[in-house]
Amino acid sequence: MNRKLLLTIGIFLLAAASLGATMTPRLSLEELVQRSELIVHGRVLRTWSAWDDAHQFIWTHSEIEITEALKGAPGSTIVVSEPGGIVDGVGMWIAGMARYQPGEEMVVFLYKTPIGYWRARGLGQGKFKVEEGAVNGERLVQPALQGVVLAQPIGAPPPAGTDLGRLRGMPLQQFKSQVRSLAALPVQGVK
């Protein structure tokens, strides 16, 4: 690696650490859709934290009642698991992970981990909160990007497609229609 690239990576890592953030590659909406096995609109029923089977990591599990599947065919509920949480007074926290609250409504882009857990794709990039608009009460989507530094390799073009920040405040029905359209497209060679 050349010195300029190493210096830039070092600066990003220091910035992320000082902000209490996790750095992850920036994804477009199109990439989120293509790289997700399931995309669901739903509401959180309950959450709980527990150690993994090896008692090494704490995971917070959230049971989500599915209102609509936009991609894939889940049952009526699904459990989404993200690293971090508090168990018996021991806490683990990873900045940028998607977090869920009972009663919260969201659209979430999911993939299955090698250990069988469903997780949000791209850390918080894979979760969009659904909130009531202040002006007319219309339901709008809000990207959940707290604690995430979105990285892009030096000299690389930005991800092709829709920047997630541009989706802030989009009406829910318009957002879901766009996601459904993208999910219907043939999958490109995506890793």
Short mmCIF file of C-alpha atoms in Angstrom, two decimals:
data_model
loop_
_atom_site.label_atom_id
_atom_site.label_comp_id
_atom_site.label_asym_id
_atom_site.label_seq_id
_atom_site.Cartn_x
_atom_site.Cartn_y
_atom_site.Cartn_z
CA MET A 1 0.00 0.00 0.00
CA ASN A 2 1.20 3.46 -0.68
CA ARG A 3 1.82 5.97 2.10
CA LYS A 4 -1.02 8.29 1.09
CA LEU A 5 -3.57 5.48 1.29
CA LEU A 6 -2.26 4.30 4.67
CA LEU A 7 -2.32 7.85 6.03
CA THR A 8 -5.89 8.37 4.83
CA ILE A 9 -7.05 5.08 6.35
CA GLY A 10 -5.34 6.04 9.61
CA ILE A 11 -7.09 9.42 9.67
CA PHE A 12 -10.49 7.79 9.07
CA LEU A 13 -9.87 5.27 11.86
CA LEU A 14 -8.86 8.00 14.31
CA ALA A 15 -11.89 10.09 13.36
CA ALA A 16 -14.21 7.11 13.78
CA ALA A 17 -12.69 6.24 17.17
CA SER A 18 -12.92 9.81 18.43
CA LEU A 19 -16.57 10.05 17.36
CA GLY A 20 -17.52 6.76 18.97
CA ALA A 21 -18.34 5.45 15.52
CA THR A 22 -17.74 2.36 13.43
CA MET A 23 -16.49 2.70 9.87
CA THR A 24 -18.20 0.66 7.16
CA PRO A 25 -18.37 0.85 3.36
CA ARG A 26 -21.05 3.20 2.04
CA LEU A 27 -23.94 1.37 0.36
CA SER A 28 -26.53 2.68 -2.06
CA LEU A 29 -30.18 1.69 -1.82
CA GLU A 30 -29.68 -0.55 -4.84
CA GLU A 31 -26.77 -2.34 -3.12
CA LEU A 32 -28.78 -2.74 0.09
CA VAL A 33 -31.62 -4.36 -1.84
CA GLN A 34 -29.36 -6.67 -3.86
CA ARG A 35 -27.26 -7.75 -0.87
CA SER A 36 -30.21 -8.44 1.44
CA GLU A 37 -31.93 -11.82 1.62
CA LEU A 38 -35.00 -10.39 3.34
CA ILE A 39 -36.47 -6.89 3.43
CA VAL A 40 -39.37 -6.41 5.82
CA HIS A 41 -41.61 -3.63 7.07
CA GLY A 42 -42.69 -4.28 10.63
CA ARG A 43 -42.92 -3.33 14.29
CA VAL A 44 -40.73 -4.46 17.19
CA LEU A 45 -42.65 -6.61 19.67
CA ARG A 46 -39.89 -7.16 22.24
CA THR A 47 -36.11 -7.17 22.73
CA TRP A 48 -33.77 -9.13 25.02
CA SER A 49 -30.02 -9.60 25.39
CA ALA A 50 -28.17 -12.87 25.88
CA TRP A 51 -24.71 -14.39 25.62
CA ASP A 52 -23.91 -16.47 22.55
CA ASP A 53 -23.45 -20.24 23.01
CA ALA A 54 -19.70 -19.82 23.62
CA HIS A 55 -20.32 -17.11 26.25
CA GLN A 56 -17.99 -14.74 24.37
CA PHE A 57 -20.32 -12.14 22.89
CA ILE A 58 -23.56 -10.51 23.96
CA TRP A 59 -26.29 -10.23 21.34
CA THR A 60 -29.48 -8.20 21.51
CA HIS A 61 -32.38 -10.01 19.89
CA SER A 62 -35.50 -8.21 18.66
CA GLU A 63 -38.70 -9.95 17.67
CA ILE A 64 -40.35 -8.09 14.80
CA GLU A 65 -43.96 -8.54 13.74
CA ILE A 66 -43.94 -8.34 9.95
CA THR A 67 -46.43 -6.01 8.32
CA GLU A 68 -45.15 -6.68 4.80
CA ALA A 69 -42.29 -8.60 3.20
CA LEU A 70 -40.73 -6.50 0.43
CA LYS A 71 -38.19 -9.21 -0.48
CA GLY A 72 -38.15 -12.86 0.57
CA ALA A 73 -40.81 -14.91 2.31
CA PRO A 74 -40.50 -14.79 6.12
CA GLY A 75 -43.20 -15.92 8.53
CA SER A 76 -45.37 -13.50 10.50
CA THR A 77 -42.48 -12.63 12.86
CA ILE A 78 -38.71 -12.71 12.67
CA VAL A 79 -35.95 -12.35 15.27
CA VAL A 80 -33.23 -9.88 14.30
CA SER A 81 -29.99 -10.09 16.31
CA GLU A 82 -27.28 -7.45 16.61
CA PRO A 83 -24.05 -7.63 18.62
CA GLY A 84 -24.04 -5.76 21.92
CA GLY A 85 -26.28 -5.36 24.93
CA ILE A 86 -26.23 -5.84 28.71
CA VAL A 87 -26.49 -9.20 30.49
CA ASP A 88 -26.00 -9.66 34.26
CA GLY A 89 -24.38 -6.24 34.60
CA VAL A 90 -21.88 -6.88 31.78
CA GLY A 91 -22.24 -4.61 28.77
CA MET A 92 -20.92 -4.71 25.25
CA TRP A 93 -21.57 -1.94 22.76
CA ILE A 94 -20.57 -1.52 19.13
CA ALA A 95 -21.18 1.90 17.62
CA GLY A 96 -23.24 1.96 14.46
CA MET A 97 -25.17 -1.26 15.06
CA ALA A 98 -28.88 -1.08 14.32
CA ARG A 99 -30.82 -0.89 17.58
CA TYR A 100 -34.51 -1.63 18.07
CA GLN A 101 -37.07 -0.47 20.63
CA PRO A 102 -40.38 -2.19 21.45
CA GLY A 103 -43.17 -0.51 19.48
CA GLU A 104 -40.79 0.97 16.93
CA GLU A 105 -41.85 0.70 13.27
CA MET A 106 -39.21 0.23 10.60
CA VAL A 107 -38.18 -1.19 7.25
CA VAL A 108 -35.12 -3.40 7.69
CA PHE A 109 -32.78 -4.98 5.13
CA LEU A 110 -31.55 -8.35 6.47
CA TYR A 111 -28.97 -11.02 5.79
CA LYS A 112 -28.36 -14.31 7.60
CA THR A 113 -25.03 -14.69 9.41
CA PRO A 114 -22.98 -17.91 9.36
CA ILE A 115 -24.27 -18.65 12.90
CA GLY A 116 -27.88 -18.36 11.72
CA TYR A 117 -28.81 -14.92 13.06
CA TRP A 118 -30.64 -12.35 10.94
CA ARG A 119 -28.86 -8.95 10.97
CA ALA A 120 -29.30 -5.54 9.37
CA ARG A 121 -27.14 -5.17 6.26
CA GLY A 122 -24.40 -2.53 6.44
CA LEU A 123 -24.80 -1.85 10.18
CA GLY A 124 -27.33 0.97 10.67
CA GLN A 125 -27.55 1.51 6.90
CA GLY A 126 -29.92 -1.44 6.75
CA LYS A 127 -32.55 0.08 9.05
CA PHE A 128 -35.03 2.82 8.21
CA LYS A 129 -37.26 4.12 11.00
CA VAL A 130 -40.84 4.96 10.10
CA GLU A 131 -41.99 8.17 11.76
CA GLU A 132 -45.00 10.41 11.52
CA GLY A 133 -44.30 13.64 9.61
CA ALA A 134 -44.55 16.88 11.58
CA VAL A 135 -46.64 18.76 9.02
CA ASN A 136 -49.38 16.45 7.77
CA GLY A 137 -48.90 13.25 9.76
CA GLU A 138 -47.76 11.31 6.70
CA ARG A 139 -45.52 8.35 7.58
CA LEU A 140 -41.93 8.99 6.48
CA VAL A 141 -38.73 6.91 6.47
CA GLN A 142 -35.57 8.04 8.26
CA PRO A 143 -32.20 6.29 7.79
CA ALA A 144 -30.74 5.07 11.11
CA LEU A 145 -27.12 6.07 10.60
CA GLN A 146 -26.08 7.12 14.14
CA GLY A 147 -22.60 5.96 15.08
CA VAL A 148 -21.64 4.99 11.53
CA VAL A 149 -18.87 6.57 9.46
CA LEU A 150 -19.53 5.67 5.83
CA ALA A 151 -16.21 5.08 4.08
CA GLN A 152 -15.26 5.14 0.45
CA PRO A 153 -11.87 4.04 -0.93
CA ILE A 154 -9.69 6.93 -2.10
CA GLY A 155 -10.14 7.59 -5.78
CA ALA A 156 -13.08 5.22 -6.06
CA PRO A 157 -16.32 6.62 -7.42
CA PRO A 158 -19.25 6.81 -5.01
CA PRO A 159 -21.55 3.79 -5.02
CA ALA A 160 -23.75 3.72 -8.08
CA GLY A 161 -27.35 4.36 -7.23
CA THR A 162 -29.37 6.19 -4.61
CA ASP A 163 -27.51 7.70 -1.65
CA LEU A 164 -29.24 6.69 1.59
CA GLY A 165 -29.13 10.24 2.95
CA ARG A 166 -31.38 11.38 0.10
CA LEU A 167 -34.11 9.05 1.36
CA ARG A 168 -34.55 10.99 4.61
CA GLY A 169 -38.16 12.08 4.87
CA MET A 170 -39.38 10.05 1.89
CA PRO A 171 -43.01 8.94 2.22
CA LEU A 172 -43.18 5.31 3.38
CA GLN A 173 -45.33 4.12 0.48
CA GLN A 174 -43.00 5.70 -2.09
CA PHE A 175 -39.97 4.14 -0.35
CA LYS A 176 -41.58 0.68 -0.27
CA SER A 177 -42.57 0.96 -3.93
CA GLN A 178 -38.98 1.83 -4.87
CA VAL A 179 -37.62 -1.09 -2.81
CA ARG A 180 -40.12 -3.54 -4.35
CA SER A 181 -39.12 -2.38 -7.85
CA LEU A 182 -35.42 -2.84 -7.08
CA ALA A 183 -36.03 -6.26 -5.51
CA ALA A 184 -37.75 -7.41 -8.72
CA LEU A 185 -34.64 -6.67 -10.82
CA PRO A 186 -32.21 -9.49 -11.62
CA VAL A 187 -29.29 -9.66 -9.17
CA GLN A 188 -26.08 -8.20 -10.53
CA GLY A 189 -22.69 -9.71 -9.61
CA VAL A 190 -22.77 -8.39 -6.03
CA LYS A 191 -20.55 -9.71 -3.27
#
